[in-house]
PDB file of C-alpha atoms and ligand atoms in Angstrom:
ATOM      1  CA  UNK Q 198       0.025  -0.085  -0.135  1.00 41.00           C
ATOM      2  CA  UNK Q 199       1.581   3.520  -0.930  1.00 45.00           C
ATOM      3  CA  UNK Q 200       2.542   6.168   1.675  1.00 57.00           C
ATOM      4  CA  UNK Q 201      -0.155   7.991   0.552  1.00 86.00           C
ATOM      5  CA  UNK Q 202      -2.821   6.070   1.898  1.00 96.00           C
ATOM      6  CA  UNK Q 203      -4.224   7.771   5.079  1.00 98.00           C
ATOM      7  CA  UNK Q 204      -5.306   5.371   7.960  1.00 98.00           C
ATOM      8  CA  UNK Q 205      -8.209   6.522   9.563  1.00 98.00           C
ATOM      9  CA  UNK Q 206     -10.442   5.963  12.579  1.00 98.00           C
ATOM     10  CA  UNK Q 207     -14.130   6.539  13.070  1.00 98.00           C
ATOM     11  CA  UNK Q 208     -15.588   7.178  16.260  1.00 98.00           C
ATOM     12  CA  UNK Q 209     -19.559   6.666  16.380  1.00 98.00           C
ATOM     13  CA  UNK Q 210     -18.866   4.202  13.628  1.00 98.00           C
ATOM     14  CA  UNK Q 211     -22.421   2.360  14.587  1.00 98.00           C
ATOM     15  CA  UNK Q 212     -24.569   6.012  13.741  1.00 97.00           C
ATOM     16  CA  UNK Q 213     -25.650   7.322  10.567  1.00 94.00           C
ATOM     17  CA  UNK Q 214     -22.694   9.684   9.838  1.00 95.00           C
ATOM     18  CA  UNK Q 215     -20.125   7.075  11.301  1.00 98.00           C
ATOM     19  CA  UNK Q 216     -21.711   3.886   9.231  1.00 98.00           C
ATOM     20  CA  UNK Q 217     -22.186   6.355   5.819  1.00 97.00           C
ATOM     21  CA  UNK Q 218     -18.198   7.781   6.662  1.00 98.00           C
ATOM     22  CA  UNK Q 219     -17.127   3.728   6.969  1.00 98.00           C
ATOM     23  CA  UNK Q 220     -18.586   2.965   3.352  1.00 98.00           C
ATOM     24  CA  UNK Q 221     -17.398   6.263   1.794  1.00 98.00           C
ATOM     25  CA  UNK Q 222     -13.511   5.860   2.926  1.00 98.00           C
ATOM     26  CA  UNK Q 223     -13.958   1.811   2.419  1.00 98.00           C
ATOM     27  CA  UNK Q 224     -14.519   2.677  -1.165  1.00 97.00           C
ATOM     28  CA  UNK Q 225     -11.831   4.920  -1.916  1.00 97.00           C
ATOM     29  CA  UNK Q 226      -8.219   4.263  -2.459  1.00 97.00           C
ATOM     30  CA  UNK Q 227      -7.153   6.997  -0.717  1.00 97.00           C
ATOM     31  CA  UNK Q 228      -8.133   5.672   2.291  1.00 98.00           C
ATOM     32  CA  UNK Q 229      -7.797   3.106   4.838  1.00 98.00           C
ATOM     33  CA  UNK Q 230     -10.420   2.299   7.617  1.00 98.00           C
ATOM     34  CA  UNK Q 231      -8.402   0.925  10.371  1.00 98.00           C
ATOM     35  CA  UNK Q 232     -10.599   1.628  13.055  1.00 98.00           C
ATOM     36  CA  UNK Q 233     -14.294   1.808  14.177  1.00 98.00           C
ATOM     37  CA  UNK Q 234     -15.558   2.477  17.620  1.00 98.00           C
ATOM     38  CA  UNK Q 235     -18.929   2.781  19.248  1.00 98.00           C
ATOM     39  CA  UNK Q 236     -20.620   2.449  22.225  1.00 98.00           C
ATOM     40  CA  UNK Q 237     -23.520   0.346  20.631  1.00 97.00           C
ATOM     41  CA  UNK Q 238     -22.679  -3.035  18.615  1.00 97.00           C
ATOM     42  CA  UNK Q 239     -18.959  -3.637  20.046  1.00 97.00           C
ATOM     43  CA  UNK Q 240     -17.625  -6.515  18.778  1.00 97.00           C
ATOM     44  CA  UNK Q 241     -19.158  -6.983  15.628  1.00 98.00           C
ATOM     45  CA  UNK Q 242     -17.709  -6.479  12.209  1.00 98.00           C
ATOM     46  CA  UNK Q 243     -17.540  -3.170  10.418  1.00 98.00           C
ATOM     47  CA  UNK Q 244     -19.120  -5.039   7.574  1.00 98.00           C
ATOM     48  CA  UNK Q 245     -22.233  -5.558   9.645  1.00 97.00           C
ATOM     49  CA  UNK Q 246     -22.609  -1.623   9.967  1.00 97.00           C
ATOM     50  CA  UNK Q 247     -20.995  -0.390   6.694  1.00 97.00           C
ATOM     51  CA  UNK Q 248     -21.869  -3.018   4.137  1.00 97.00           C
ATOM     52  CA  UNK Q 249     -19.214  -5.512   2.283  1.00 97.00           C
ATOM     53  CA  UNK Q 250     -16.816  -3.090   1.261  1.00 97.00           C
ATOM     54  CA  UNK Q 251     -15.611  -1.996   4.790  1.00 98.00           C
ATOM     55  CA  UNK Q 252     -12.756  -3.495   6.501  1.00 98.00           C
ATOM     56  CA  UNK Q 253     -14.014  -7.207   8.378  1.00 98.00           C
ATOM     57  CA  UNK Q 254     -12.604  -5.081  11.935  1.00 97.00           C
ATOM     58  CA  UNK Q 255     -14.734  -5.747  15.359  1.00 98.00           C
ATOM     59  CA  UNK Q 256     -16.120  -2.386  16.283  1.00 98.00           C
ATOM     60  CA  UNK Q 257     -14.372  -1.518  19.686  1.00 98.00           C
ATOM     61  CA  UNK Q 258     -15.569   0.345  22.948  1.00 98.00           C
ATOM     62  CA  UNK Q 259     -12.864   2.150  24.046  1.00 97.00           C
ATOM     63  CA  UNK Q 260     -11.328   4.651  21.656  1.00 98.00           C
ATOM     64  CA  UNK Q 261      -8.163   5.040  23.616  1.00 98.00           C
ATOM     65  CA  UNK Q 262      -7.089   1.528  23.445  1.00 98.00           C
ATOM     66  CA  UNK Q 263      -8.433   1.701  19.953  1.00 98.00           C
ATOM     67  CA  UNK Q 264      -6.059   4.739  19.135  1.00 98.00           C
ATOM     68  CA  UNK Q 265      -2.956   2.982  20.860  1.00 98.00           C
ATOM     69  CA  UNK Q 266      -3.244  -0.545  18.939  1.00 98.00           C
ATOM     70  CA  UNK Q 267      -4.298   0.959  15.446  1.00 98.00           C
ATOM     71  CA  UNK Q 268      -2.570   4.419  15.267  1.00 98.00           C
ATOM     72  CA  UNK Q 269      -4.787   5.595  12.701  1.00 98.00           C
ATOM     73  CA  UNK Q 270      -3.284   9.078  11.109  1.00 98.00           C
ATOM     74  CA  UNK Q 271      -6.911  11.148  11.654  1.00 98.00           C
ATOM     75  CA  UNK Q 272      -9.899  10.459  13.769  1.00 98.00           C
ATOM     76  CA  UNK Q 273     -13.110  11.566  12.439  1.00 98.00           C
ATOM     77  CA  UNK Q 274     -15.902  12.155  15.188  1.00 98.00           C
ATOM     78  CA  UNK Q 275     -19.444  11.335  14.663  1.00 98.00           C
ATOM     79  CA  UNK Q 276     -21.101  10.909  18.548  1.00 98.00           C
ATOM     80  CA  UNK Q 277     -22.520  12.956  20.736  1.00 96.00           C
ATOM     81  CA  UNK Q 278     -21.808  16.708  22.099  1.00 94.00           C
ATOM     82  CA  UNK Q 279     -21.315  15.639  25.393  1.00 95.00           C
ATOM     83  CA  UNK Q 280     -18.373  13.373  24.652  1.00 98.00           C
ATOM     84  CA  UNK Q 281     -16.474  14.654  21.212  1.00 98.00           C
ATOM     85  CA  UNK Q 282     -14.150  17.157  23.126  1.00 98.00           C
ATOM     86  CA  UNK Q 283     -12.703  14.144  25.083  1.00 98.00           C
ATOM     87  CA  UNK Q 284     -12.832  11.923  21.685  1.00 98.00           C
ATOM     88  CA  UNK Q 285     -10.806  15.046  19.955  1.00 98.00           C
ATOM     89  CA  UNK Q 286      -8.196  15.380  23.255  1.00 98.00           C
ATOM     90  CA  UNK Q 287      -7.966  11.717  22.867  1.00 98.00           C
ATOM     91  CA  UNK Q 288      -6.734  11.608  19.538  1.00 98.00           C
ATOM     92  CA  UNK Q 289      -4.373  15.154  19.547  1.00 98.00           C
ATOM     93  CA  UNK Q 290      -2.656  14.091  22.816  1.00 98.00           C
ATOM     94  CA  UNK Q 291      -1.652  10.964  21.049  1.00 98.00           C
ATOM     95  CA  UNK Q 292      -0.444  13.076  17.962  1.00 98.00           C
ATOM     96  CA  UNK Q 293      -3.463  11.942  15.963  1.00 98.00           C
ATOM     97  CA  UNK Q 294      -4.928  14.812  14.128  1.00 98.00           C
ATOM     98  CA  UNK Q 295      -8.836  14.965  14.260  1.00 98.00           C
ATOM     99  CA  UNK Q 296     -12.057  15.800  12.403  1.00 98.00           C
ATOM    100  CA  UNK Q 297     -14.929  16.508  13.995  1.00 98.00           C
ATOM    101  CA  UNK Q 298     -18.128  16.431  12.871  1.00 96.00           C
ATOM    102  CA  UNK Q 299     -20.266  16.652  16.084  1.00 95.00           C
ATOM    103  CA  UNK Q 300     -22.800  19.109  16.520  1.00 88.00           C
ATOM    104  CA  UNK Q 301     -23.604  20.606  19.609  1.00 86.00           C
ATOM    105  CA  UNK Q 302     -20.437  22.043  20.648  1.00 92.00           C
ATOM    106  CA  UNK Q 303     -20.150  25.025  22.906  1.00 91.00           C
ATOM    107  CA  UNK Q 304     -17.672  27.823  22.581  1.00 90.00           C
ATOM    108  CA  UNK Q 305     -15.993  26.227  25.340  1.00 97.00           C
ATOM    109  CA  UNK Q 306     -15.620  23.348  24.434  1.00 97.00           C
ATOM    110  CA  UNK Q 307     -13.796  24.729  21.193  1.00 97.00           C
ATOM    111  CA  UNK Q 308     -11.605  26.778  23.348  1.00 98.00           C
ATOM    112  CA  UNK Q 309     -10.381  23.492  25.114  1.00 98.00           C
ATOM    113  CA  UNK Q 310     -10.085  21.906  21.926  1.00 98.00           C
ATOM    114  CA  UNK Q 311      -7.517  24.610  20.884  1.00 98.00           C
ATOM    115  CA  UNK Q 312      -5.522  24.259  24.099  1.00 98.00           C
ATOM    116  CA  UNK Q 313      -5.611  20.718  23.230  1.00 98.00           C
ATOM    117  CA  UNK Q 314      -4.304  21.144  19.997  1.00 98.00           C
ATOM    118  CA  UNK Q 315      -2.099  23.680  21.127  1.00 98.00           C
ATOM    119  CA  UNK Q 316      -0.198  21.988  23.869  1.00 98.00           C
ATOM    120  CA  UNK Q 317       0.246  18.678  21.613  1.00 98.00           C
ATOM    121  CA  UNK Q 318       1.218  20.314  18.307  1.00 98.00           C
ATOM    122  CA  UNK Q 319      -1.463  18.636  16.580  1.00 98.00           C
ATOM    123  CA  UNK Q 320      -3.957  19.859  14.459  1.00 98.00           C
ATOM    124  CA  UNK Q 321      -7.738  19.718  14.355  1.00 98.00           C
ATOM    125  CA  UNK Q 322     -10.890  20.872  13.046  1.00 98.00           C
ATOM    126  CA  UNK Q 323     -14.522  20.991  13.861  1.00 96.00           C
ATOM    127  CA  UNK Q 324     -16.749  21.097  10.860  1.00 94.00           C
ATOM    128  CA  UNK Q 325     -20.334  22.403  11.058  1.00 86.00           C
ATOM    129  CA  UNK Q 326     -21.070  21.273   8.271  1.00 89.00           C
ATOM    130  CA  UNK Q 327     -19.763  18.667   5.491  1.00 94.00           C
ATOM    131  CA  UNK Q 328     -21.968  20.021   2.347  1.00 94.00           C
ATOM    132  CA  UNK Q 329     -20.473  22.324   0.532  1.00 91.00           C
ATOM    133  CA  UNK Q 330     -23.276  23.570  -1.005  1.00 94.00           C
ATOM    134  CA  UNK Q 331     -24.255  24.428   2.994  1.00 94.00           C
ATOM    135  CA  UNK Q 332     -20.967  26.133   3.213  1.00 92.00           C
ATOM    136  CA  UNK Q 333     -21.557  28.370   0.026  1.00 93.00           C
ATOM    137  CA  UNK Q 334     -24.813  29.272   1.563  1.00 96.00           C
ATOM    138  CA  UNK Q 335     -22.846  30.758   4.676  1.00 95.00           C
ATOM    139  CA  UNK Q 336     -20.765  32.578   2.597  1.00 93.00           C
ATOM    140  CA  UNK Q 337     -23.506  34.226   0.133  1.00 96.00           C
ATOM    141  CA  UNK Q 338     -25.608  35.051   3.635  1.00 98.00           C
ATOM    142  CA  UNK Q 339     -22.213  36.766   5.022  1.00 97.00           C
ATOM    143  CA  UNK Q 340     -22.053  38.816   1.645  1.00 96.00           C
ATOM    144  CA  UNK Q 341     -26.317  39.644   1.908  1.00 97.00           C
ATOM    145  CA  UNK Q 342     -26.362  40.862   5.518  1.00 97.00           C
ATOM    146  CA  UNK Q 343     -24.297  43.701   4.651  1.00 95.00           C
ATOM    147  CA  UNK Q 344     -27.041  45.160   2.351  1.00 95.00           C
ATOM    148  CA  UNK Q 345     -30.087  43.571   3.822  1.00 95.00           C
ATOM    149  CA  UNK Q 346     -29.448  43.311   7.666  1.00 94.00           C
ATOM    150  CA  UNK Q 347     -32.880  41.669   8.779  1.00 95.00           C
ATOM    151  CA  UNK Q 348     -32.834  38.154   9.047  1.00 97.00           C
ATOM    152  CA  UNK Q 349     -34.167  35.111  10.372  1.00 98.00           C
ATOM    153  CA  UNK Q 350     -32.995  31.324  10.427  1.00 98.00           C
ATOM    154  CA  UNK Q 351     -35.051  27.860   9.559  1.00 98.00           C
ATOM    155  CA  UNK Q 352     -33.055  24.815  10.291  1.00 98.00           C
ATOM    156  CA  UNK Q 353     -35.115  22.025   9.548  1.00 98.00           C
ATOM    157  CA  UNK Q 354     -33.960  18.324  10.373  1.00 96.00           C
ATOM    158  CA  UNK Q 355     -35.210  14.648  11.042  1.00 95.00           C
ATOM    159  CA  UNK Q 356     -36.765  13.915  13.992  1.00 96.00           C
ATOM    160  CA  UNK Q 357     -33.620  11.623  15.678  1.00 94.00           C
ATOM    161  CA  UNK Q 358     -31.395  14.876  16.013  1.00 92.00           C
ATOM    162  CA  UNK Q 359     -30.454  15.197  19.279  1.00 87.00           C
ATOM    163  CA  UNK Q 360     -29.821  18.940  19.563  1.00 89.00           C
ATOM    164  CA  UNK Q 361     -31.227  21.934  18.374  1.00 94.00           C
ATOM    165  CA  UNK Q 362     -30.552  24.816  17.447  1.00 95.00           C
ATOM    166  CA  UNK Q 363     -28.395  22.915  14.445  1.00 92.00           C
ATOM    167  CA  UNK Q 364     -24.318  23.239  14.493  1.00 87.00           C
ATOM    168  CA  UNK Q 365     -25.008  24.932  10.892  1.00 91.00           C
ATOM    169  CA  UNK Q 366     -27.603  27.715  12.455  1.00 95.00           C
ATOM    170  CA  UNK Q 367     -25.536  28.717  15.194  1.00 92.00           C
ATOM    171  CA  UNK Q 368     -22.551  28.747  13.112  1.00 89.00           C
ATOM    172  CA  UNK Q 369     -24.518  30.881  10.345  1.00 95.00           C
ATOM    173  CA  UNK Q 370     -26.120  32.840  13.191  1.00 96.00           C
ATOM    174  CA  UNK Q 371     -22.179  33.812  14.460  1.00 92.00           C
ATOM    175  CA  UNK Q 372     -20.819  34.485  11.166  1.00 94.00           C
ATOM    176  CA  UNK Q 373     -23.554  36.797  10.548  1.00 97.00           C
ATOM    177  CA  UNK Q 374     -23.480  38.960  13.483  1.00 96.00           C
ATOM    178  CA  UNK Q 375     -19.857  39.191  12.907  1.00 95.00           C
ATOM    179  CA  UNK Q 376     -20.047  40.419   9.348  1.00 96.00           C
ATOM    180  CA  UNK Q 377     -23.497  42.656  10.497  1.00 93.00           C
ATOM    181  CA  UNK Q 378     -20.786  44.222  12.157  1.00 86.00           C
ATOM    182  CA  UNK Q 379     -21.857  48.074  14.025  1.00 80.00           C
ATOM    183  CA  UNK Q 380     -25.199  47.882  12.032  1.00 74.00           C
ATOM    184  CA  UNK Q 381     -28.317  48.273  13.966  1.00 70.00           C
ATOM    185  CA  UNK Q 382     -31.224  46.193  13.945  1.00 71.00           C
ATOM    186  CA  UNK Q 383     -34.544  47.724  13.717  1.00 73.00           C
ATOM    187  CA  UNK Q 384     -36.212  48.085  16.499  1.00 71.00           C
ATOM    188  CA  UNK Q 385     -39.445  45.342  16.663  1.00 74.00           C
ATOM    189  CA  UNK Q 386     -42.652  45.782  18.439  1.00 73.00           C
ATOM    190  CA  UNK Q 387     -43.357  42.261  19.523  1.00 80.00           C
ATOM    191  CA  UNK Q 388     -46.644  40.736  21.939  1.00 89.00           C
ATOM    192  CA  UNK Q 389     -45.573  37.201  22.318  1.00 91.00           C
ATOM    193  CA  UNK Q 390     -48.744  34.966  22.941  1.00 91.00           C
ATOM    194  CA  UNK Q 391     -47.099  31.570  22.828  1.00 93.00           C
ATOM    195  CA  UNK Q 392     -43.741  30.776  25.015  1.00 92.00           C
ATOM    196  CA  UNK Q 393     -40.879  29.940  22.536  1.00 94.00           C
ATOM    197  CA  UNK Q 394     -43.156  30.516  18.925  1.00 94.00           C
ATOM    198  CA  UNK Q 395     -40.102  33.511  18.027  1.00 94.00           C
ATOM    199  CA  UNK Q 396     -37.892  30.440  18.431  1.00 95.00           C
ATOM    200  CA  UNK Q 397     -34.225  31.636  19.696  1.00 96.00           C
ATOM    201  CA  UNK Q 398     -31.921  34.261  19.280  1.00 95.00           C
ATOM    202  CA  UNK Q 399     -28.382  34.735  18.956  1.00 94.00           C
ATOM    203  CA  UNK Q 400     -27.694  38.688  18.875  1.00 93.00           C
ATOM    204  CA  UNK Q 401     -30.941  39.377  17.614  1.00 92.00           C
ATOM    205  CA  UNK Q 402     -30.627  36.876  14.842  1.00 96.00           C
ATOM    206  CA  UNK Q 403     -34.068  34.386  15.442  1.00 96.00           C
ATOM    207  CA  UNK Q 404     -33.568  30.589  14.329  1.00 98.00           C
ATOM    208  CA  UNK Q 405     -36.419  28.526  14.618  1.00 98.00           C
ATOM    209  CA  UNK Q 406     -35.897  24.729  14.753  1.00 98.00           C
ATOM    210  CA  UNK Q 407     -38.134  22.414  13.151  1.00 98.00           C
ATOM    211  CA  UNK Q 408     -38.083  18.636  13.524  1.00 98.00           C
ATOM    212  CA  UNK Q 409     -40.029  16.093  11.288  1.00 98.00           C
ATOM    213  CA  UNK Q 410     -40.056  12.713  10.289  1.00 97.00           C
ATOM    214  CA  UNK Q 411     -39.193  12.371   6.343  1.00 94.00           C
ATOM    215  CA  UNK Q 412     -36.383  15.450   6.485  1.00 95.00           C
ATOM    216  CA  UNK Q 413     -32.762  15.309   6.735  1.00 91.00           C
ATOM    217  CA  UNK Q 414     -30.798  18.614   6.760  1.00 92.00           C
ATOM    218  CA  UNK Q 415     -32.107  21.659   5.547  1.00 96.00           C
ATOM    219  CA  UNK Q 416     -31.900  25.356   6.040  1.00 97.00           C
ATOM    220  CA  UNK Q 417     -33.135  28.844   5.051  1.00 98.00           C
ATOM    221  CA  UNK Q 418     -31.789  32.326   5.588  1.00 98.00           C
ATOM    222  CA  UNK Q 419     -34.341  34.750   4.876  1.00 98.00           C
ATOM    223  CA  UNK Q 420     -33.460  38.707   4.484  1.00 97.00           C
ATOM    224  CA  UNK Q 421     -35.855  40.977   4.729  1.00 96.00           C
ATOM    225  CA  UNK Q 422     -35.573  44.529   3.035  1.00 95.00           C
ATOM    226  CA  UNK Q 423     -38.096  47.458   2.211  1.00 95.00           C
ATOM    227  CA  UNK Q 424     -40.841  46.101  -0.292  1.00 97.00           C
ATOM    228  CA  UNK Q 425     -38.299  42.582  -0.489  1.00 98.00           C
ATOM    229  CA  UNK Q 426     -36.932  39.419   0.717  1.00 98.00           C
ATOM    230  CA  UNK Q 427     -34.162  37.214  -0.217  1.00 98.00           C
ATOM    231  CA  UNK Q 428     -34.613  33.501   0.661  1.00 98.00           C
ATOM    232  CA  UNK Q 429     -31.121  31.012   0.546  1.00 98.00           C
ATOM    233  CA  UNK Q 430     -31.960  27.682   0.871  1.00 98.00           C
ATOM    234  CA  UNK Q 431     -30.007  24.666   1.009  1.00 97.00           C
ATOM    235  CA  UNK Q 432     -31.095  21.108   1.166  1.00 97.00           C
ATOM    236  CA  UNK Q 433     -29.055  18.100   1.719  1.00 93.00           C
ATOM    237  CA  UNK Q 434     -31.286  15.237   0.296  1.00 92.00           C
ATOM    238  CA  UNK Q 435     -29.282  12.259   1.826  1.00 89.00           C
ATOM    239  CA  UNK Q 436     -26.455  11.735   4.089  1.00 88.00           C
ATOM    240  CA  UNK Q 437     -23.572  11.436   0.997  1.00 92.00           C
ATOM    241  CA  UNK Q 438     -23.910  14.956   0.487  1.00 94.00           C
ATOM    242  CA  UNK Q 439     -21.482  15.289   3.509  1.00 95.00           C
ATOM    243  CA  UNK Q 440     -19.073  12.620   2.232  1.00 97.00           C
ATOM    244  CA  UNK Q 441     -16.991  14.786  -0.197  1.00 95.00           C
ATOM    245  CA  UNK Q 442     -16.246  17.370   2.551  1.00 96.00           C
ATOM    246  CA  UNK Q 443     -15.611  14.490   4.796  1.00 98.00           C
ATOM    247  CA  UNK Q 444     -12.900  13.324   2.520  1.00 97.00           C
ATOM    248  CA  UNK Q 445     -11.572  16.936   2.105  1.00 96.00           C
ATOM    249  CA  UNK Q 446     -11.107  17.246   5.540  1.00 97.00           C
ATOM    250  CA  UNK Q 447      -9.575  13.966   6.188  1.00 98.00           C
ATOM    251  CA  UNK Q 448      -6.882  14.855   3.350  1.00 97.00           C
ATOM    252  CA  UNK Q 449      -6.487  18.059   4.472  1.00 97.00           C
ATOM    253  CA  UNK Q 450      -6.417  18.200   8.452  1.00 97.00           C
ATOM    254  CA  UNK Q 451      -2.708  17.297   8.592  1.00 97.00           C
ATOM    255  CA  UNK Q 452      -1.580  20.779   6.742  1.00 96.00           C
ATOM    256  CA  UNK Q 453      -3.611  23.080   9.318  1.00 96.00           C
ATOM    257  CA  UNK Q 454      -1.699  24.537  12.116  1.00 94.00           C
ATOM    258  CA  UNK Q 455      -3.763  24.461  15.151  1.00 97.00           C
ATOM    259  CA  UNK Q 456      -7.415  23.899  15.446  1.00 98.00           C
ATOM    260  CA  UNK Q 457      -9.921  25.607  12.872  1.00 96.00           C
ATOM    261  CA  UNK Q 458     -13.847  25.552  12.941  1.00 93.00           C
ATOM    262  CA  UNK Q 459     -15.154  25.215   9.425  1.00 90.00           C
ATOM    263  CA  UNK Q 460     -13.864  24.324   6.579  1.00 90.00           C
ATOM    264  CA  UNK Q 461     -14.143  27.317   4.327  1.00 88.00           C
ATOM    265  CA  UNK Q 462     -10.269  27.815   4.572  1.00 84.00           C
ATOM    266  CA  UNK Q 463     -10.070  24.389   2.607  1.00 89.00           C
ATOM    267  CA  UNK Q 464     -11.995  25.757  -0.038  1.00 83.00           C
ATOM    268  CA  UNK Q 465     -10.714  29.270  -0.713  1.00 74.00           C
TER     269      UNK Q 465
HETATM  270  P1  NAD H 110     -26.174   8.621  15.344  1.00 85.37           P
HETATM  271  O1  NAD H 110     -27.380   8.882  16.961  1.00 85.37           O
HETATM  272  O2  NAD H 110     -26.862   7.898  14.449  1.00 85.37           O
HETATM  273  O3  NAD H 110     -24.959   8.516  15.817  1.00 85.37           O
HETATM  274  C1  NAD H 110     -24.333   8.341  16.921  1.00 85.37           C
HETATM  275  C2  NAD H 110     -23.165   7.677  16.991  1.00 85.37           C
HETATM  276  O4  NAD H 110     -22.341   7.867  18.128  1.00 85.37           O
HETATM  277  C3  NAD H 110     -24.221   5.895  18.064  1.00 85.37           C
HETATM  278  O5  NAD H 110     -23.755   5.159  17.176  1.00 85.37           O
HETATM  279  C4  NAD H 110     -23.493   6.255  19.348  1.00 85.37           C
HETATM  280  O6  NAD H 110     -23.578   5.286  20.185  1.00 85.37           O
HETATM  281  C5  NAD H 110     -22.201   6.477  19.393  1.00 85.37           C
HETATM  282  N1  NAD H 110     -21.368   6.921  20.503  1.00 85.37           N
HETATM  283  C6  NAD H 110     -22.054   7.941  21.154  1.00 85.37           C
HETATM  284  N2  NAD H 110     -21.854   8.397  22.074  1.00 85.37           N
HETATM  285  C7  NAD H 110     -19.993   7.615  22.164  1.00 85.37           C
HETATM  286  C8  NAD H 110     -19.396   7.331  23.062  1.00 85.37           C
HETATM  287  N3  NAD H 110     -19.544   8.281  24.561  1.00 85.37           N
HETATM  288  N4  NAD H 110     -18.241   6.565  22.654  1.00 85.37           N
HETATM  289  C9  NAD H 110     -18.410   5.402  21.458  1.00 85.37           C
HETATM  290  N5  NAD H 110     -19.783   6.470  20.545  1.00 85.37           N
HETATM  291  C10 NAD H 110     -20.452   7.057  20.880  1.00 85.37           C
HETATM  292  O7  NAD H 110     -26.271  10.402  15.173  1.00 85.37           O
HETATM  293  P2  NAD H 110     -25.510  10.683  13.463  1.00 85.37           P
HETATM  294  O8  NAD H 110     -26.982  11.306  12.923  1.00 85.37           O
HETATM  295  O9  NAD H 110     -24.898   9.908  12.829  1.00 85.37           O
HETATM  296  O10 NAD H 110     -25.197  12.287  13.766  1.00 85.37           O
HETATM  297  C11 NAD H 110     -23.868  12.569  14.952  1.00 85.37           C
HETATM  298  C12 NAD H 110     -23.358  13.748  14.940  1.00 85.37           C
HETATM  299  O11 NAD H 110     -22.797  14.419  13.647  1.00 85.37           O
HETATM  300  C13 NAD H 110     -24.371  14.469  15.440  1.00 85.37           C
HETATM  301  O12 NAD H 110     -24.080  15.161  16.282  1.00 85.37           O
HETATM  302  C14 NAD H 110     -24.911  15.145  14.395  1.00 85.37           C
HETATM  303  O13 NAD H 110     -25.722  16.581  14.518  1.00 85.37           O
HETATM  304  C15 NAD H 110     -23.675  15.540  13.091  1.00 85.37           C
HETATM  305  N6  NAD H 110     -23.994  15.743  12.375  1.00 85.37           N
HETATM  306  C16 NAD H 110     -22.940  16.404  11.541  1.00 85.37           C
HETATM  307  C17 NAD H 110     -23.108  16.549  10.298  1.00 85.37           C
HETATM  308  C18 NAD H 110     -21.865  17.673   9.834  1.00 85.37           C
HETATM  309  O14 NAD H 110     -22.466  17.934   8.708  1.00 85.37           O
HETATM  310  N7  NAD H 110     -20.944  18.048  10.404  1.00 85.37           N
HETATM  311  C19 NAD H 110     -23.678  15.964   9.395  1.00 85.37           C
HETATM  312  C20 NAD H 110     -25.185  14.881   9.981  1.00 85.37           C
HETATM  313  C21 NAD H 110     -25.025  15.107  11.006  1.00 85.37           C
END
């Protein structure tokens, strides 16, 4: 096997995103899946969860031990916000670059990952959305808010999603707040007659989270101006849309310095 093949570990490999990642990497000659970790389905073959092209490796329960025994070049994490920092840190402490796709991490979580990355001189990424179209939507939204500062976000996901708002919606709002700068929002007169009906707000940007069976991952950013609206919408129609972004990040993460949020830097 050539030197350029990247050896990858996947944490959360029995889940929807983890198994899709194992499937996508297993059919691409640039990658070799050497480790699959999940708290569910331990001992089962990776093939059982990720299809016939996946390696016949047992799913492990302990990430640290798995990392020590298989020494992947990169760890990908698709688990849960409560454990993703520990997983990313566990990899970076061992000098293993990490790509975290898990959503719902706080600013303090990101800070902890930045510190860990620096302490161990090992790069890492947190990517709220691996879909190229979603990354472009955020860039276009940053352009639009300079002219149309009144904006609301509607994010729509399947009913099994654990966190709300989505990492993408939060990240979009943060970026819009930064791009808006000092522009003052128009004062609204609101009589709230149902708790929560206006959604949550990040610095005045309202986010509405819809959770419904049948949906995958969708987001609208609606700008309002005098006599006009502008709607930017992105739809992830199935989980394969994330895989080009996952592969790009796995290939490039080791070239980064420090811990980076988002994959914009890789697209410029
Ligand atoms: P899922 O529930 O299907 O899978 C999560 C998996 O993680 C499960 O198999 C679970 O057993 C495992 N897990 C949880 N805690 C663990 C632990 N401590 N150790 C080992 N395994 C553990 O969820 P999903 O739909 O695959 O989503 C996973 C995460 O990825 C969520 O945070 C979701 O919001 C996020 N996500 C991100 C993107 C993106 O583009 N960044 C896209 C879709 C989903």
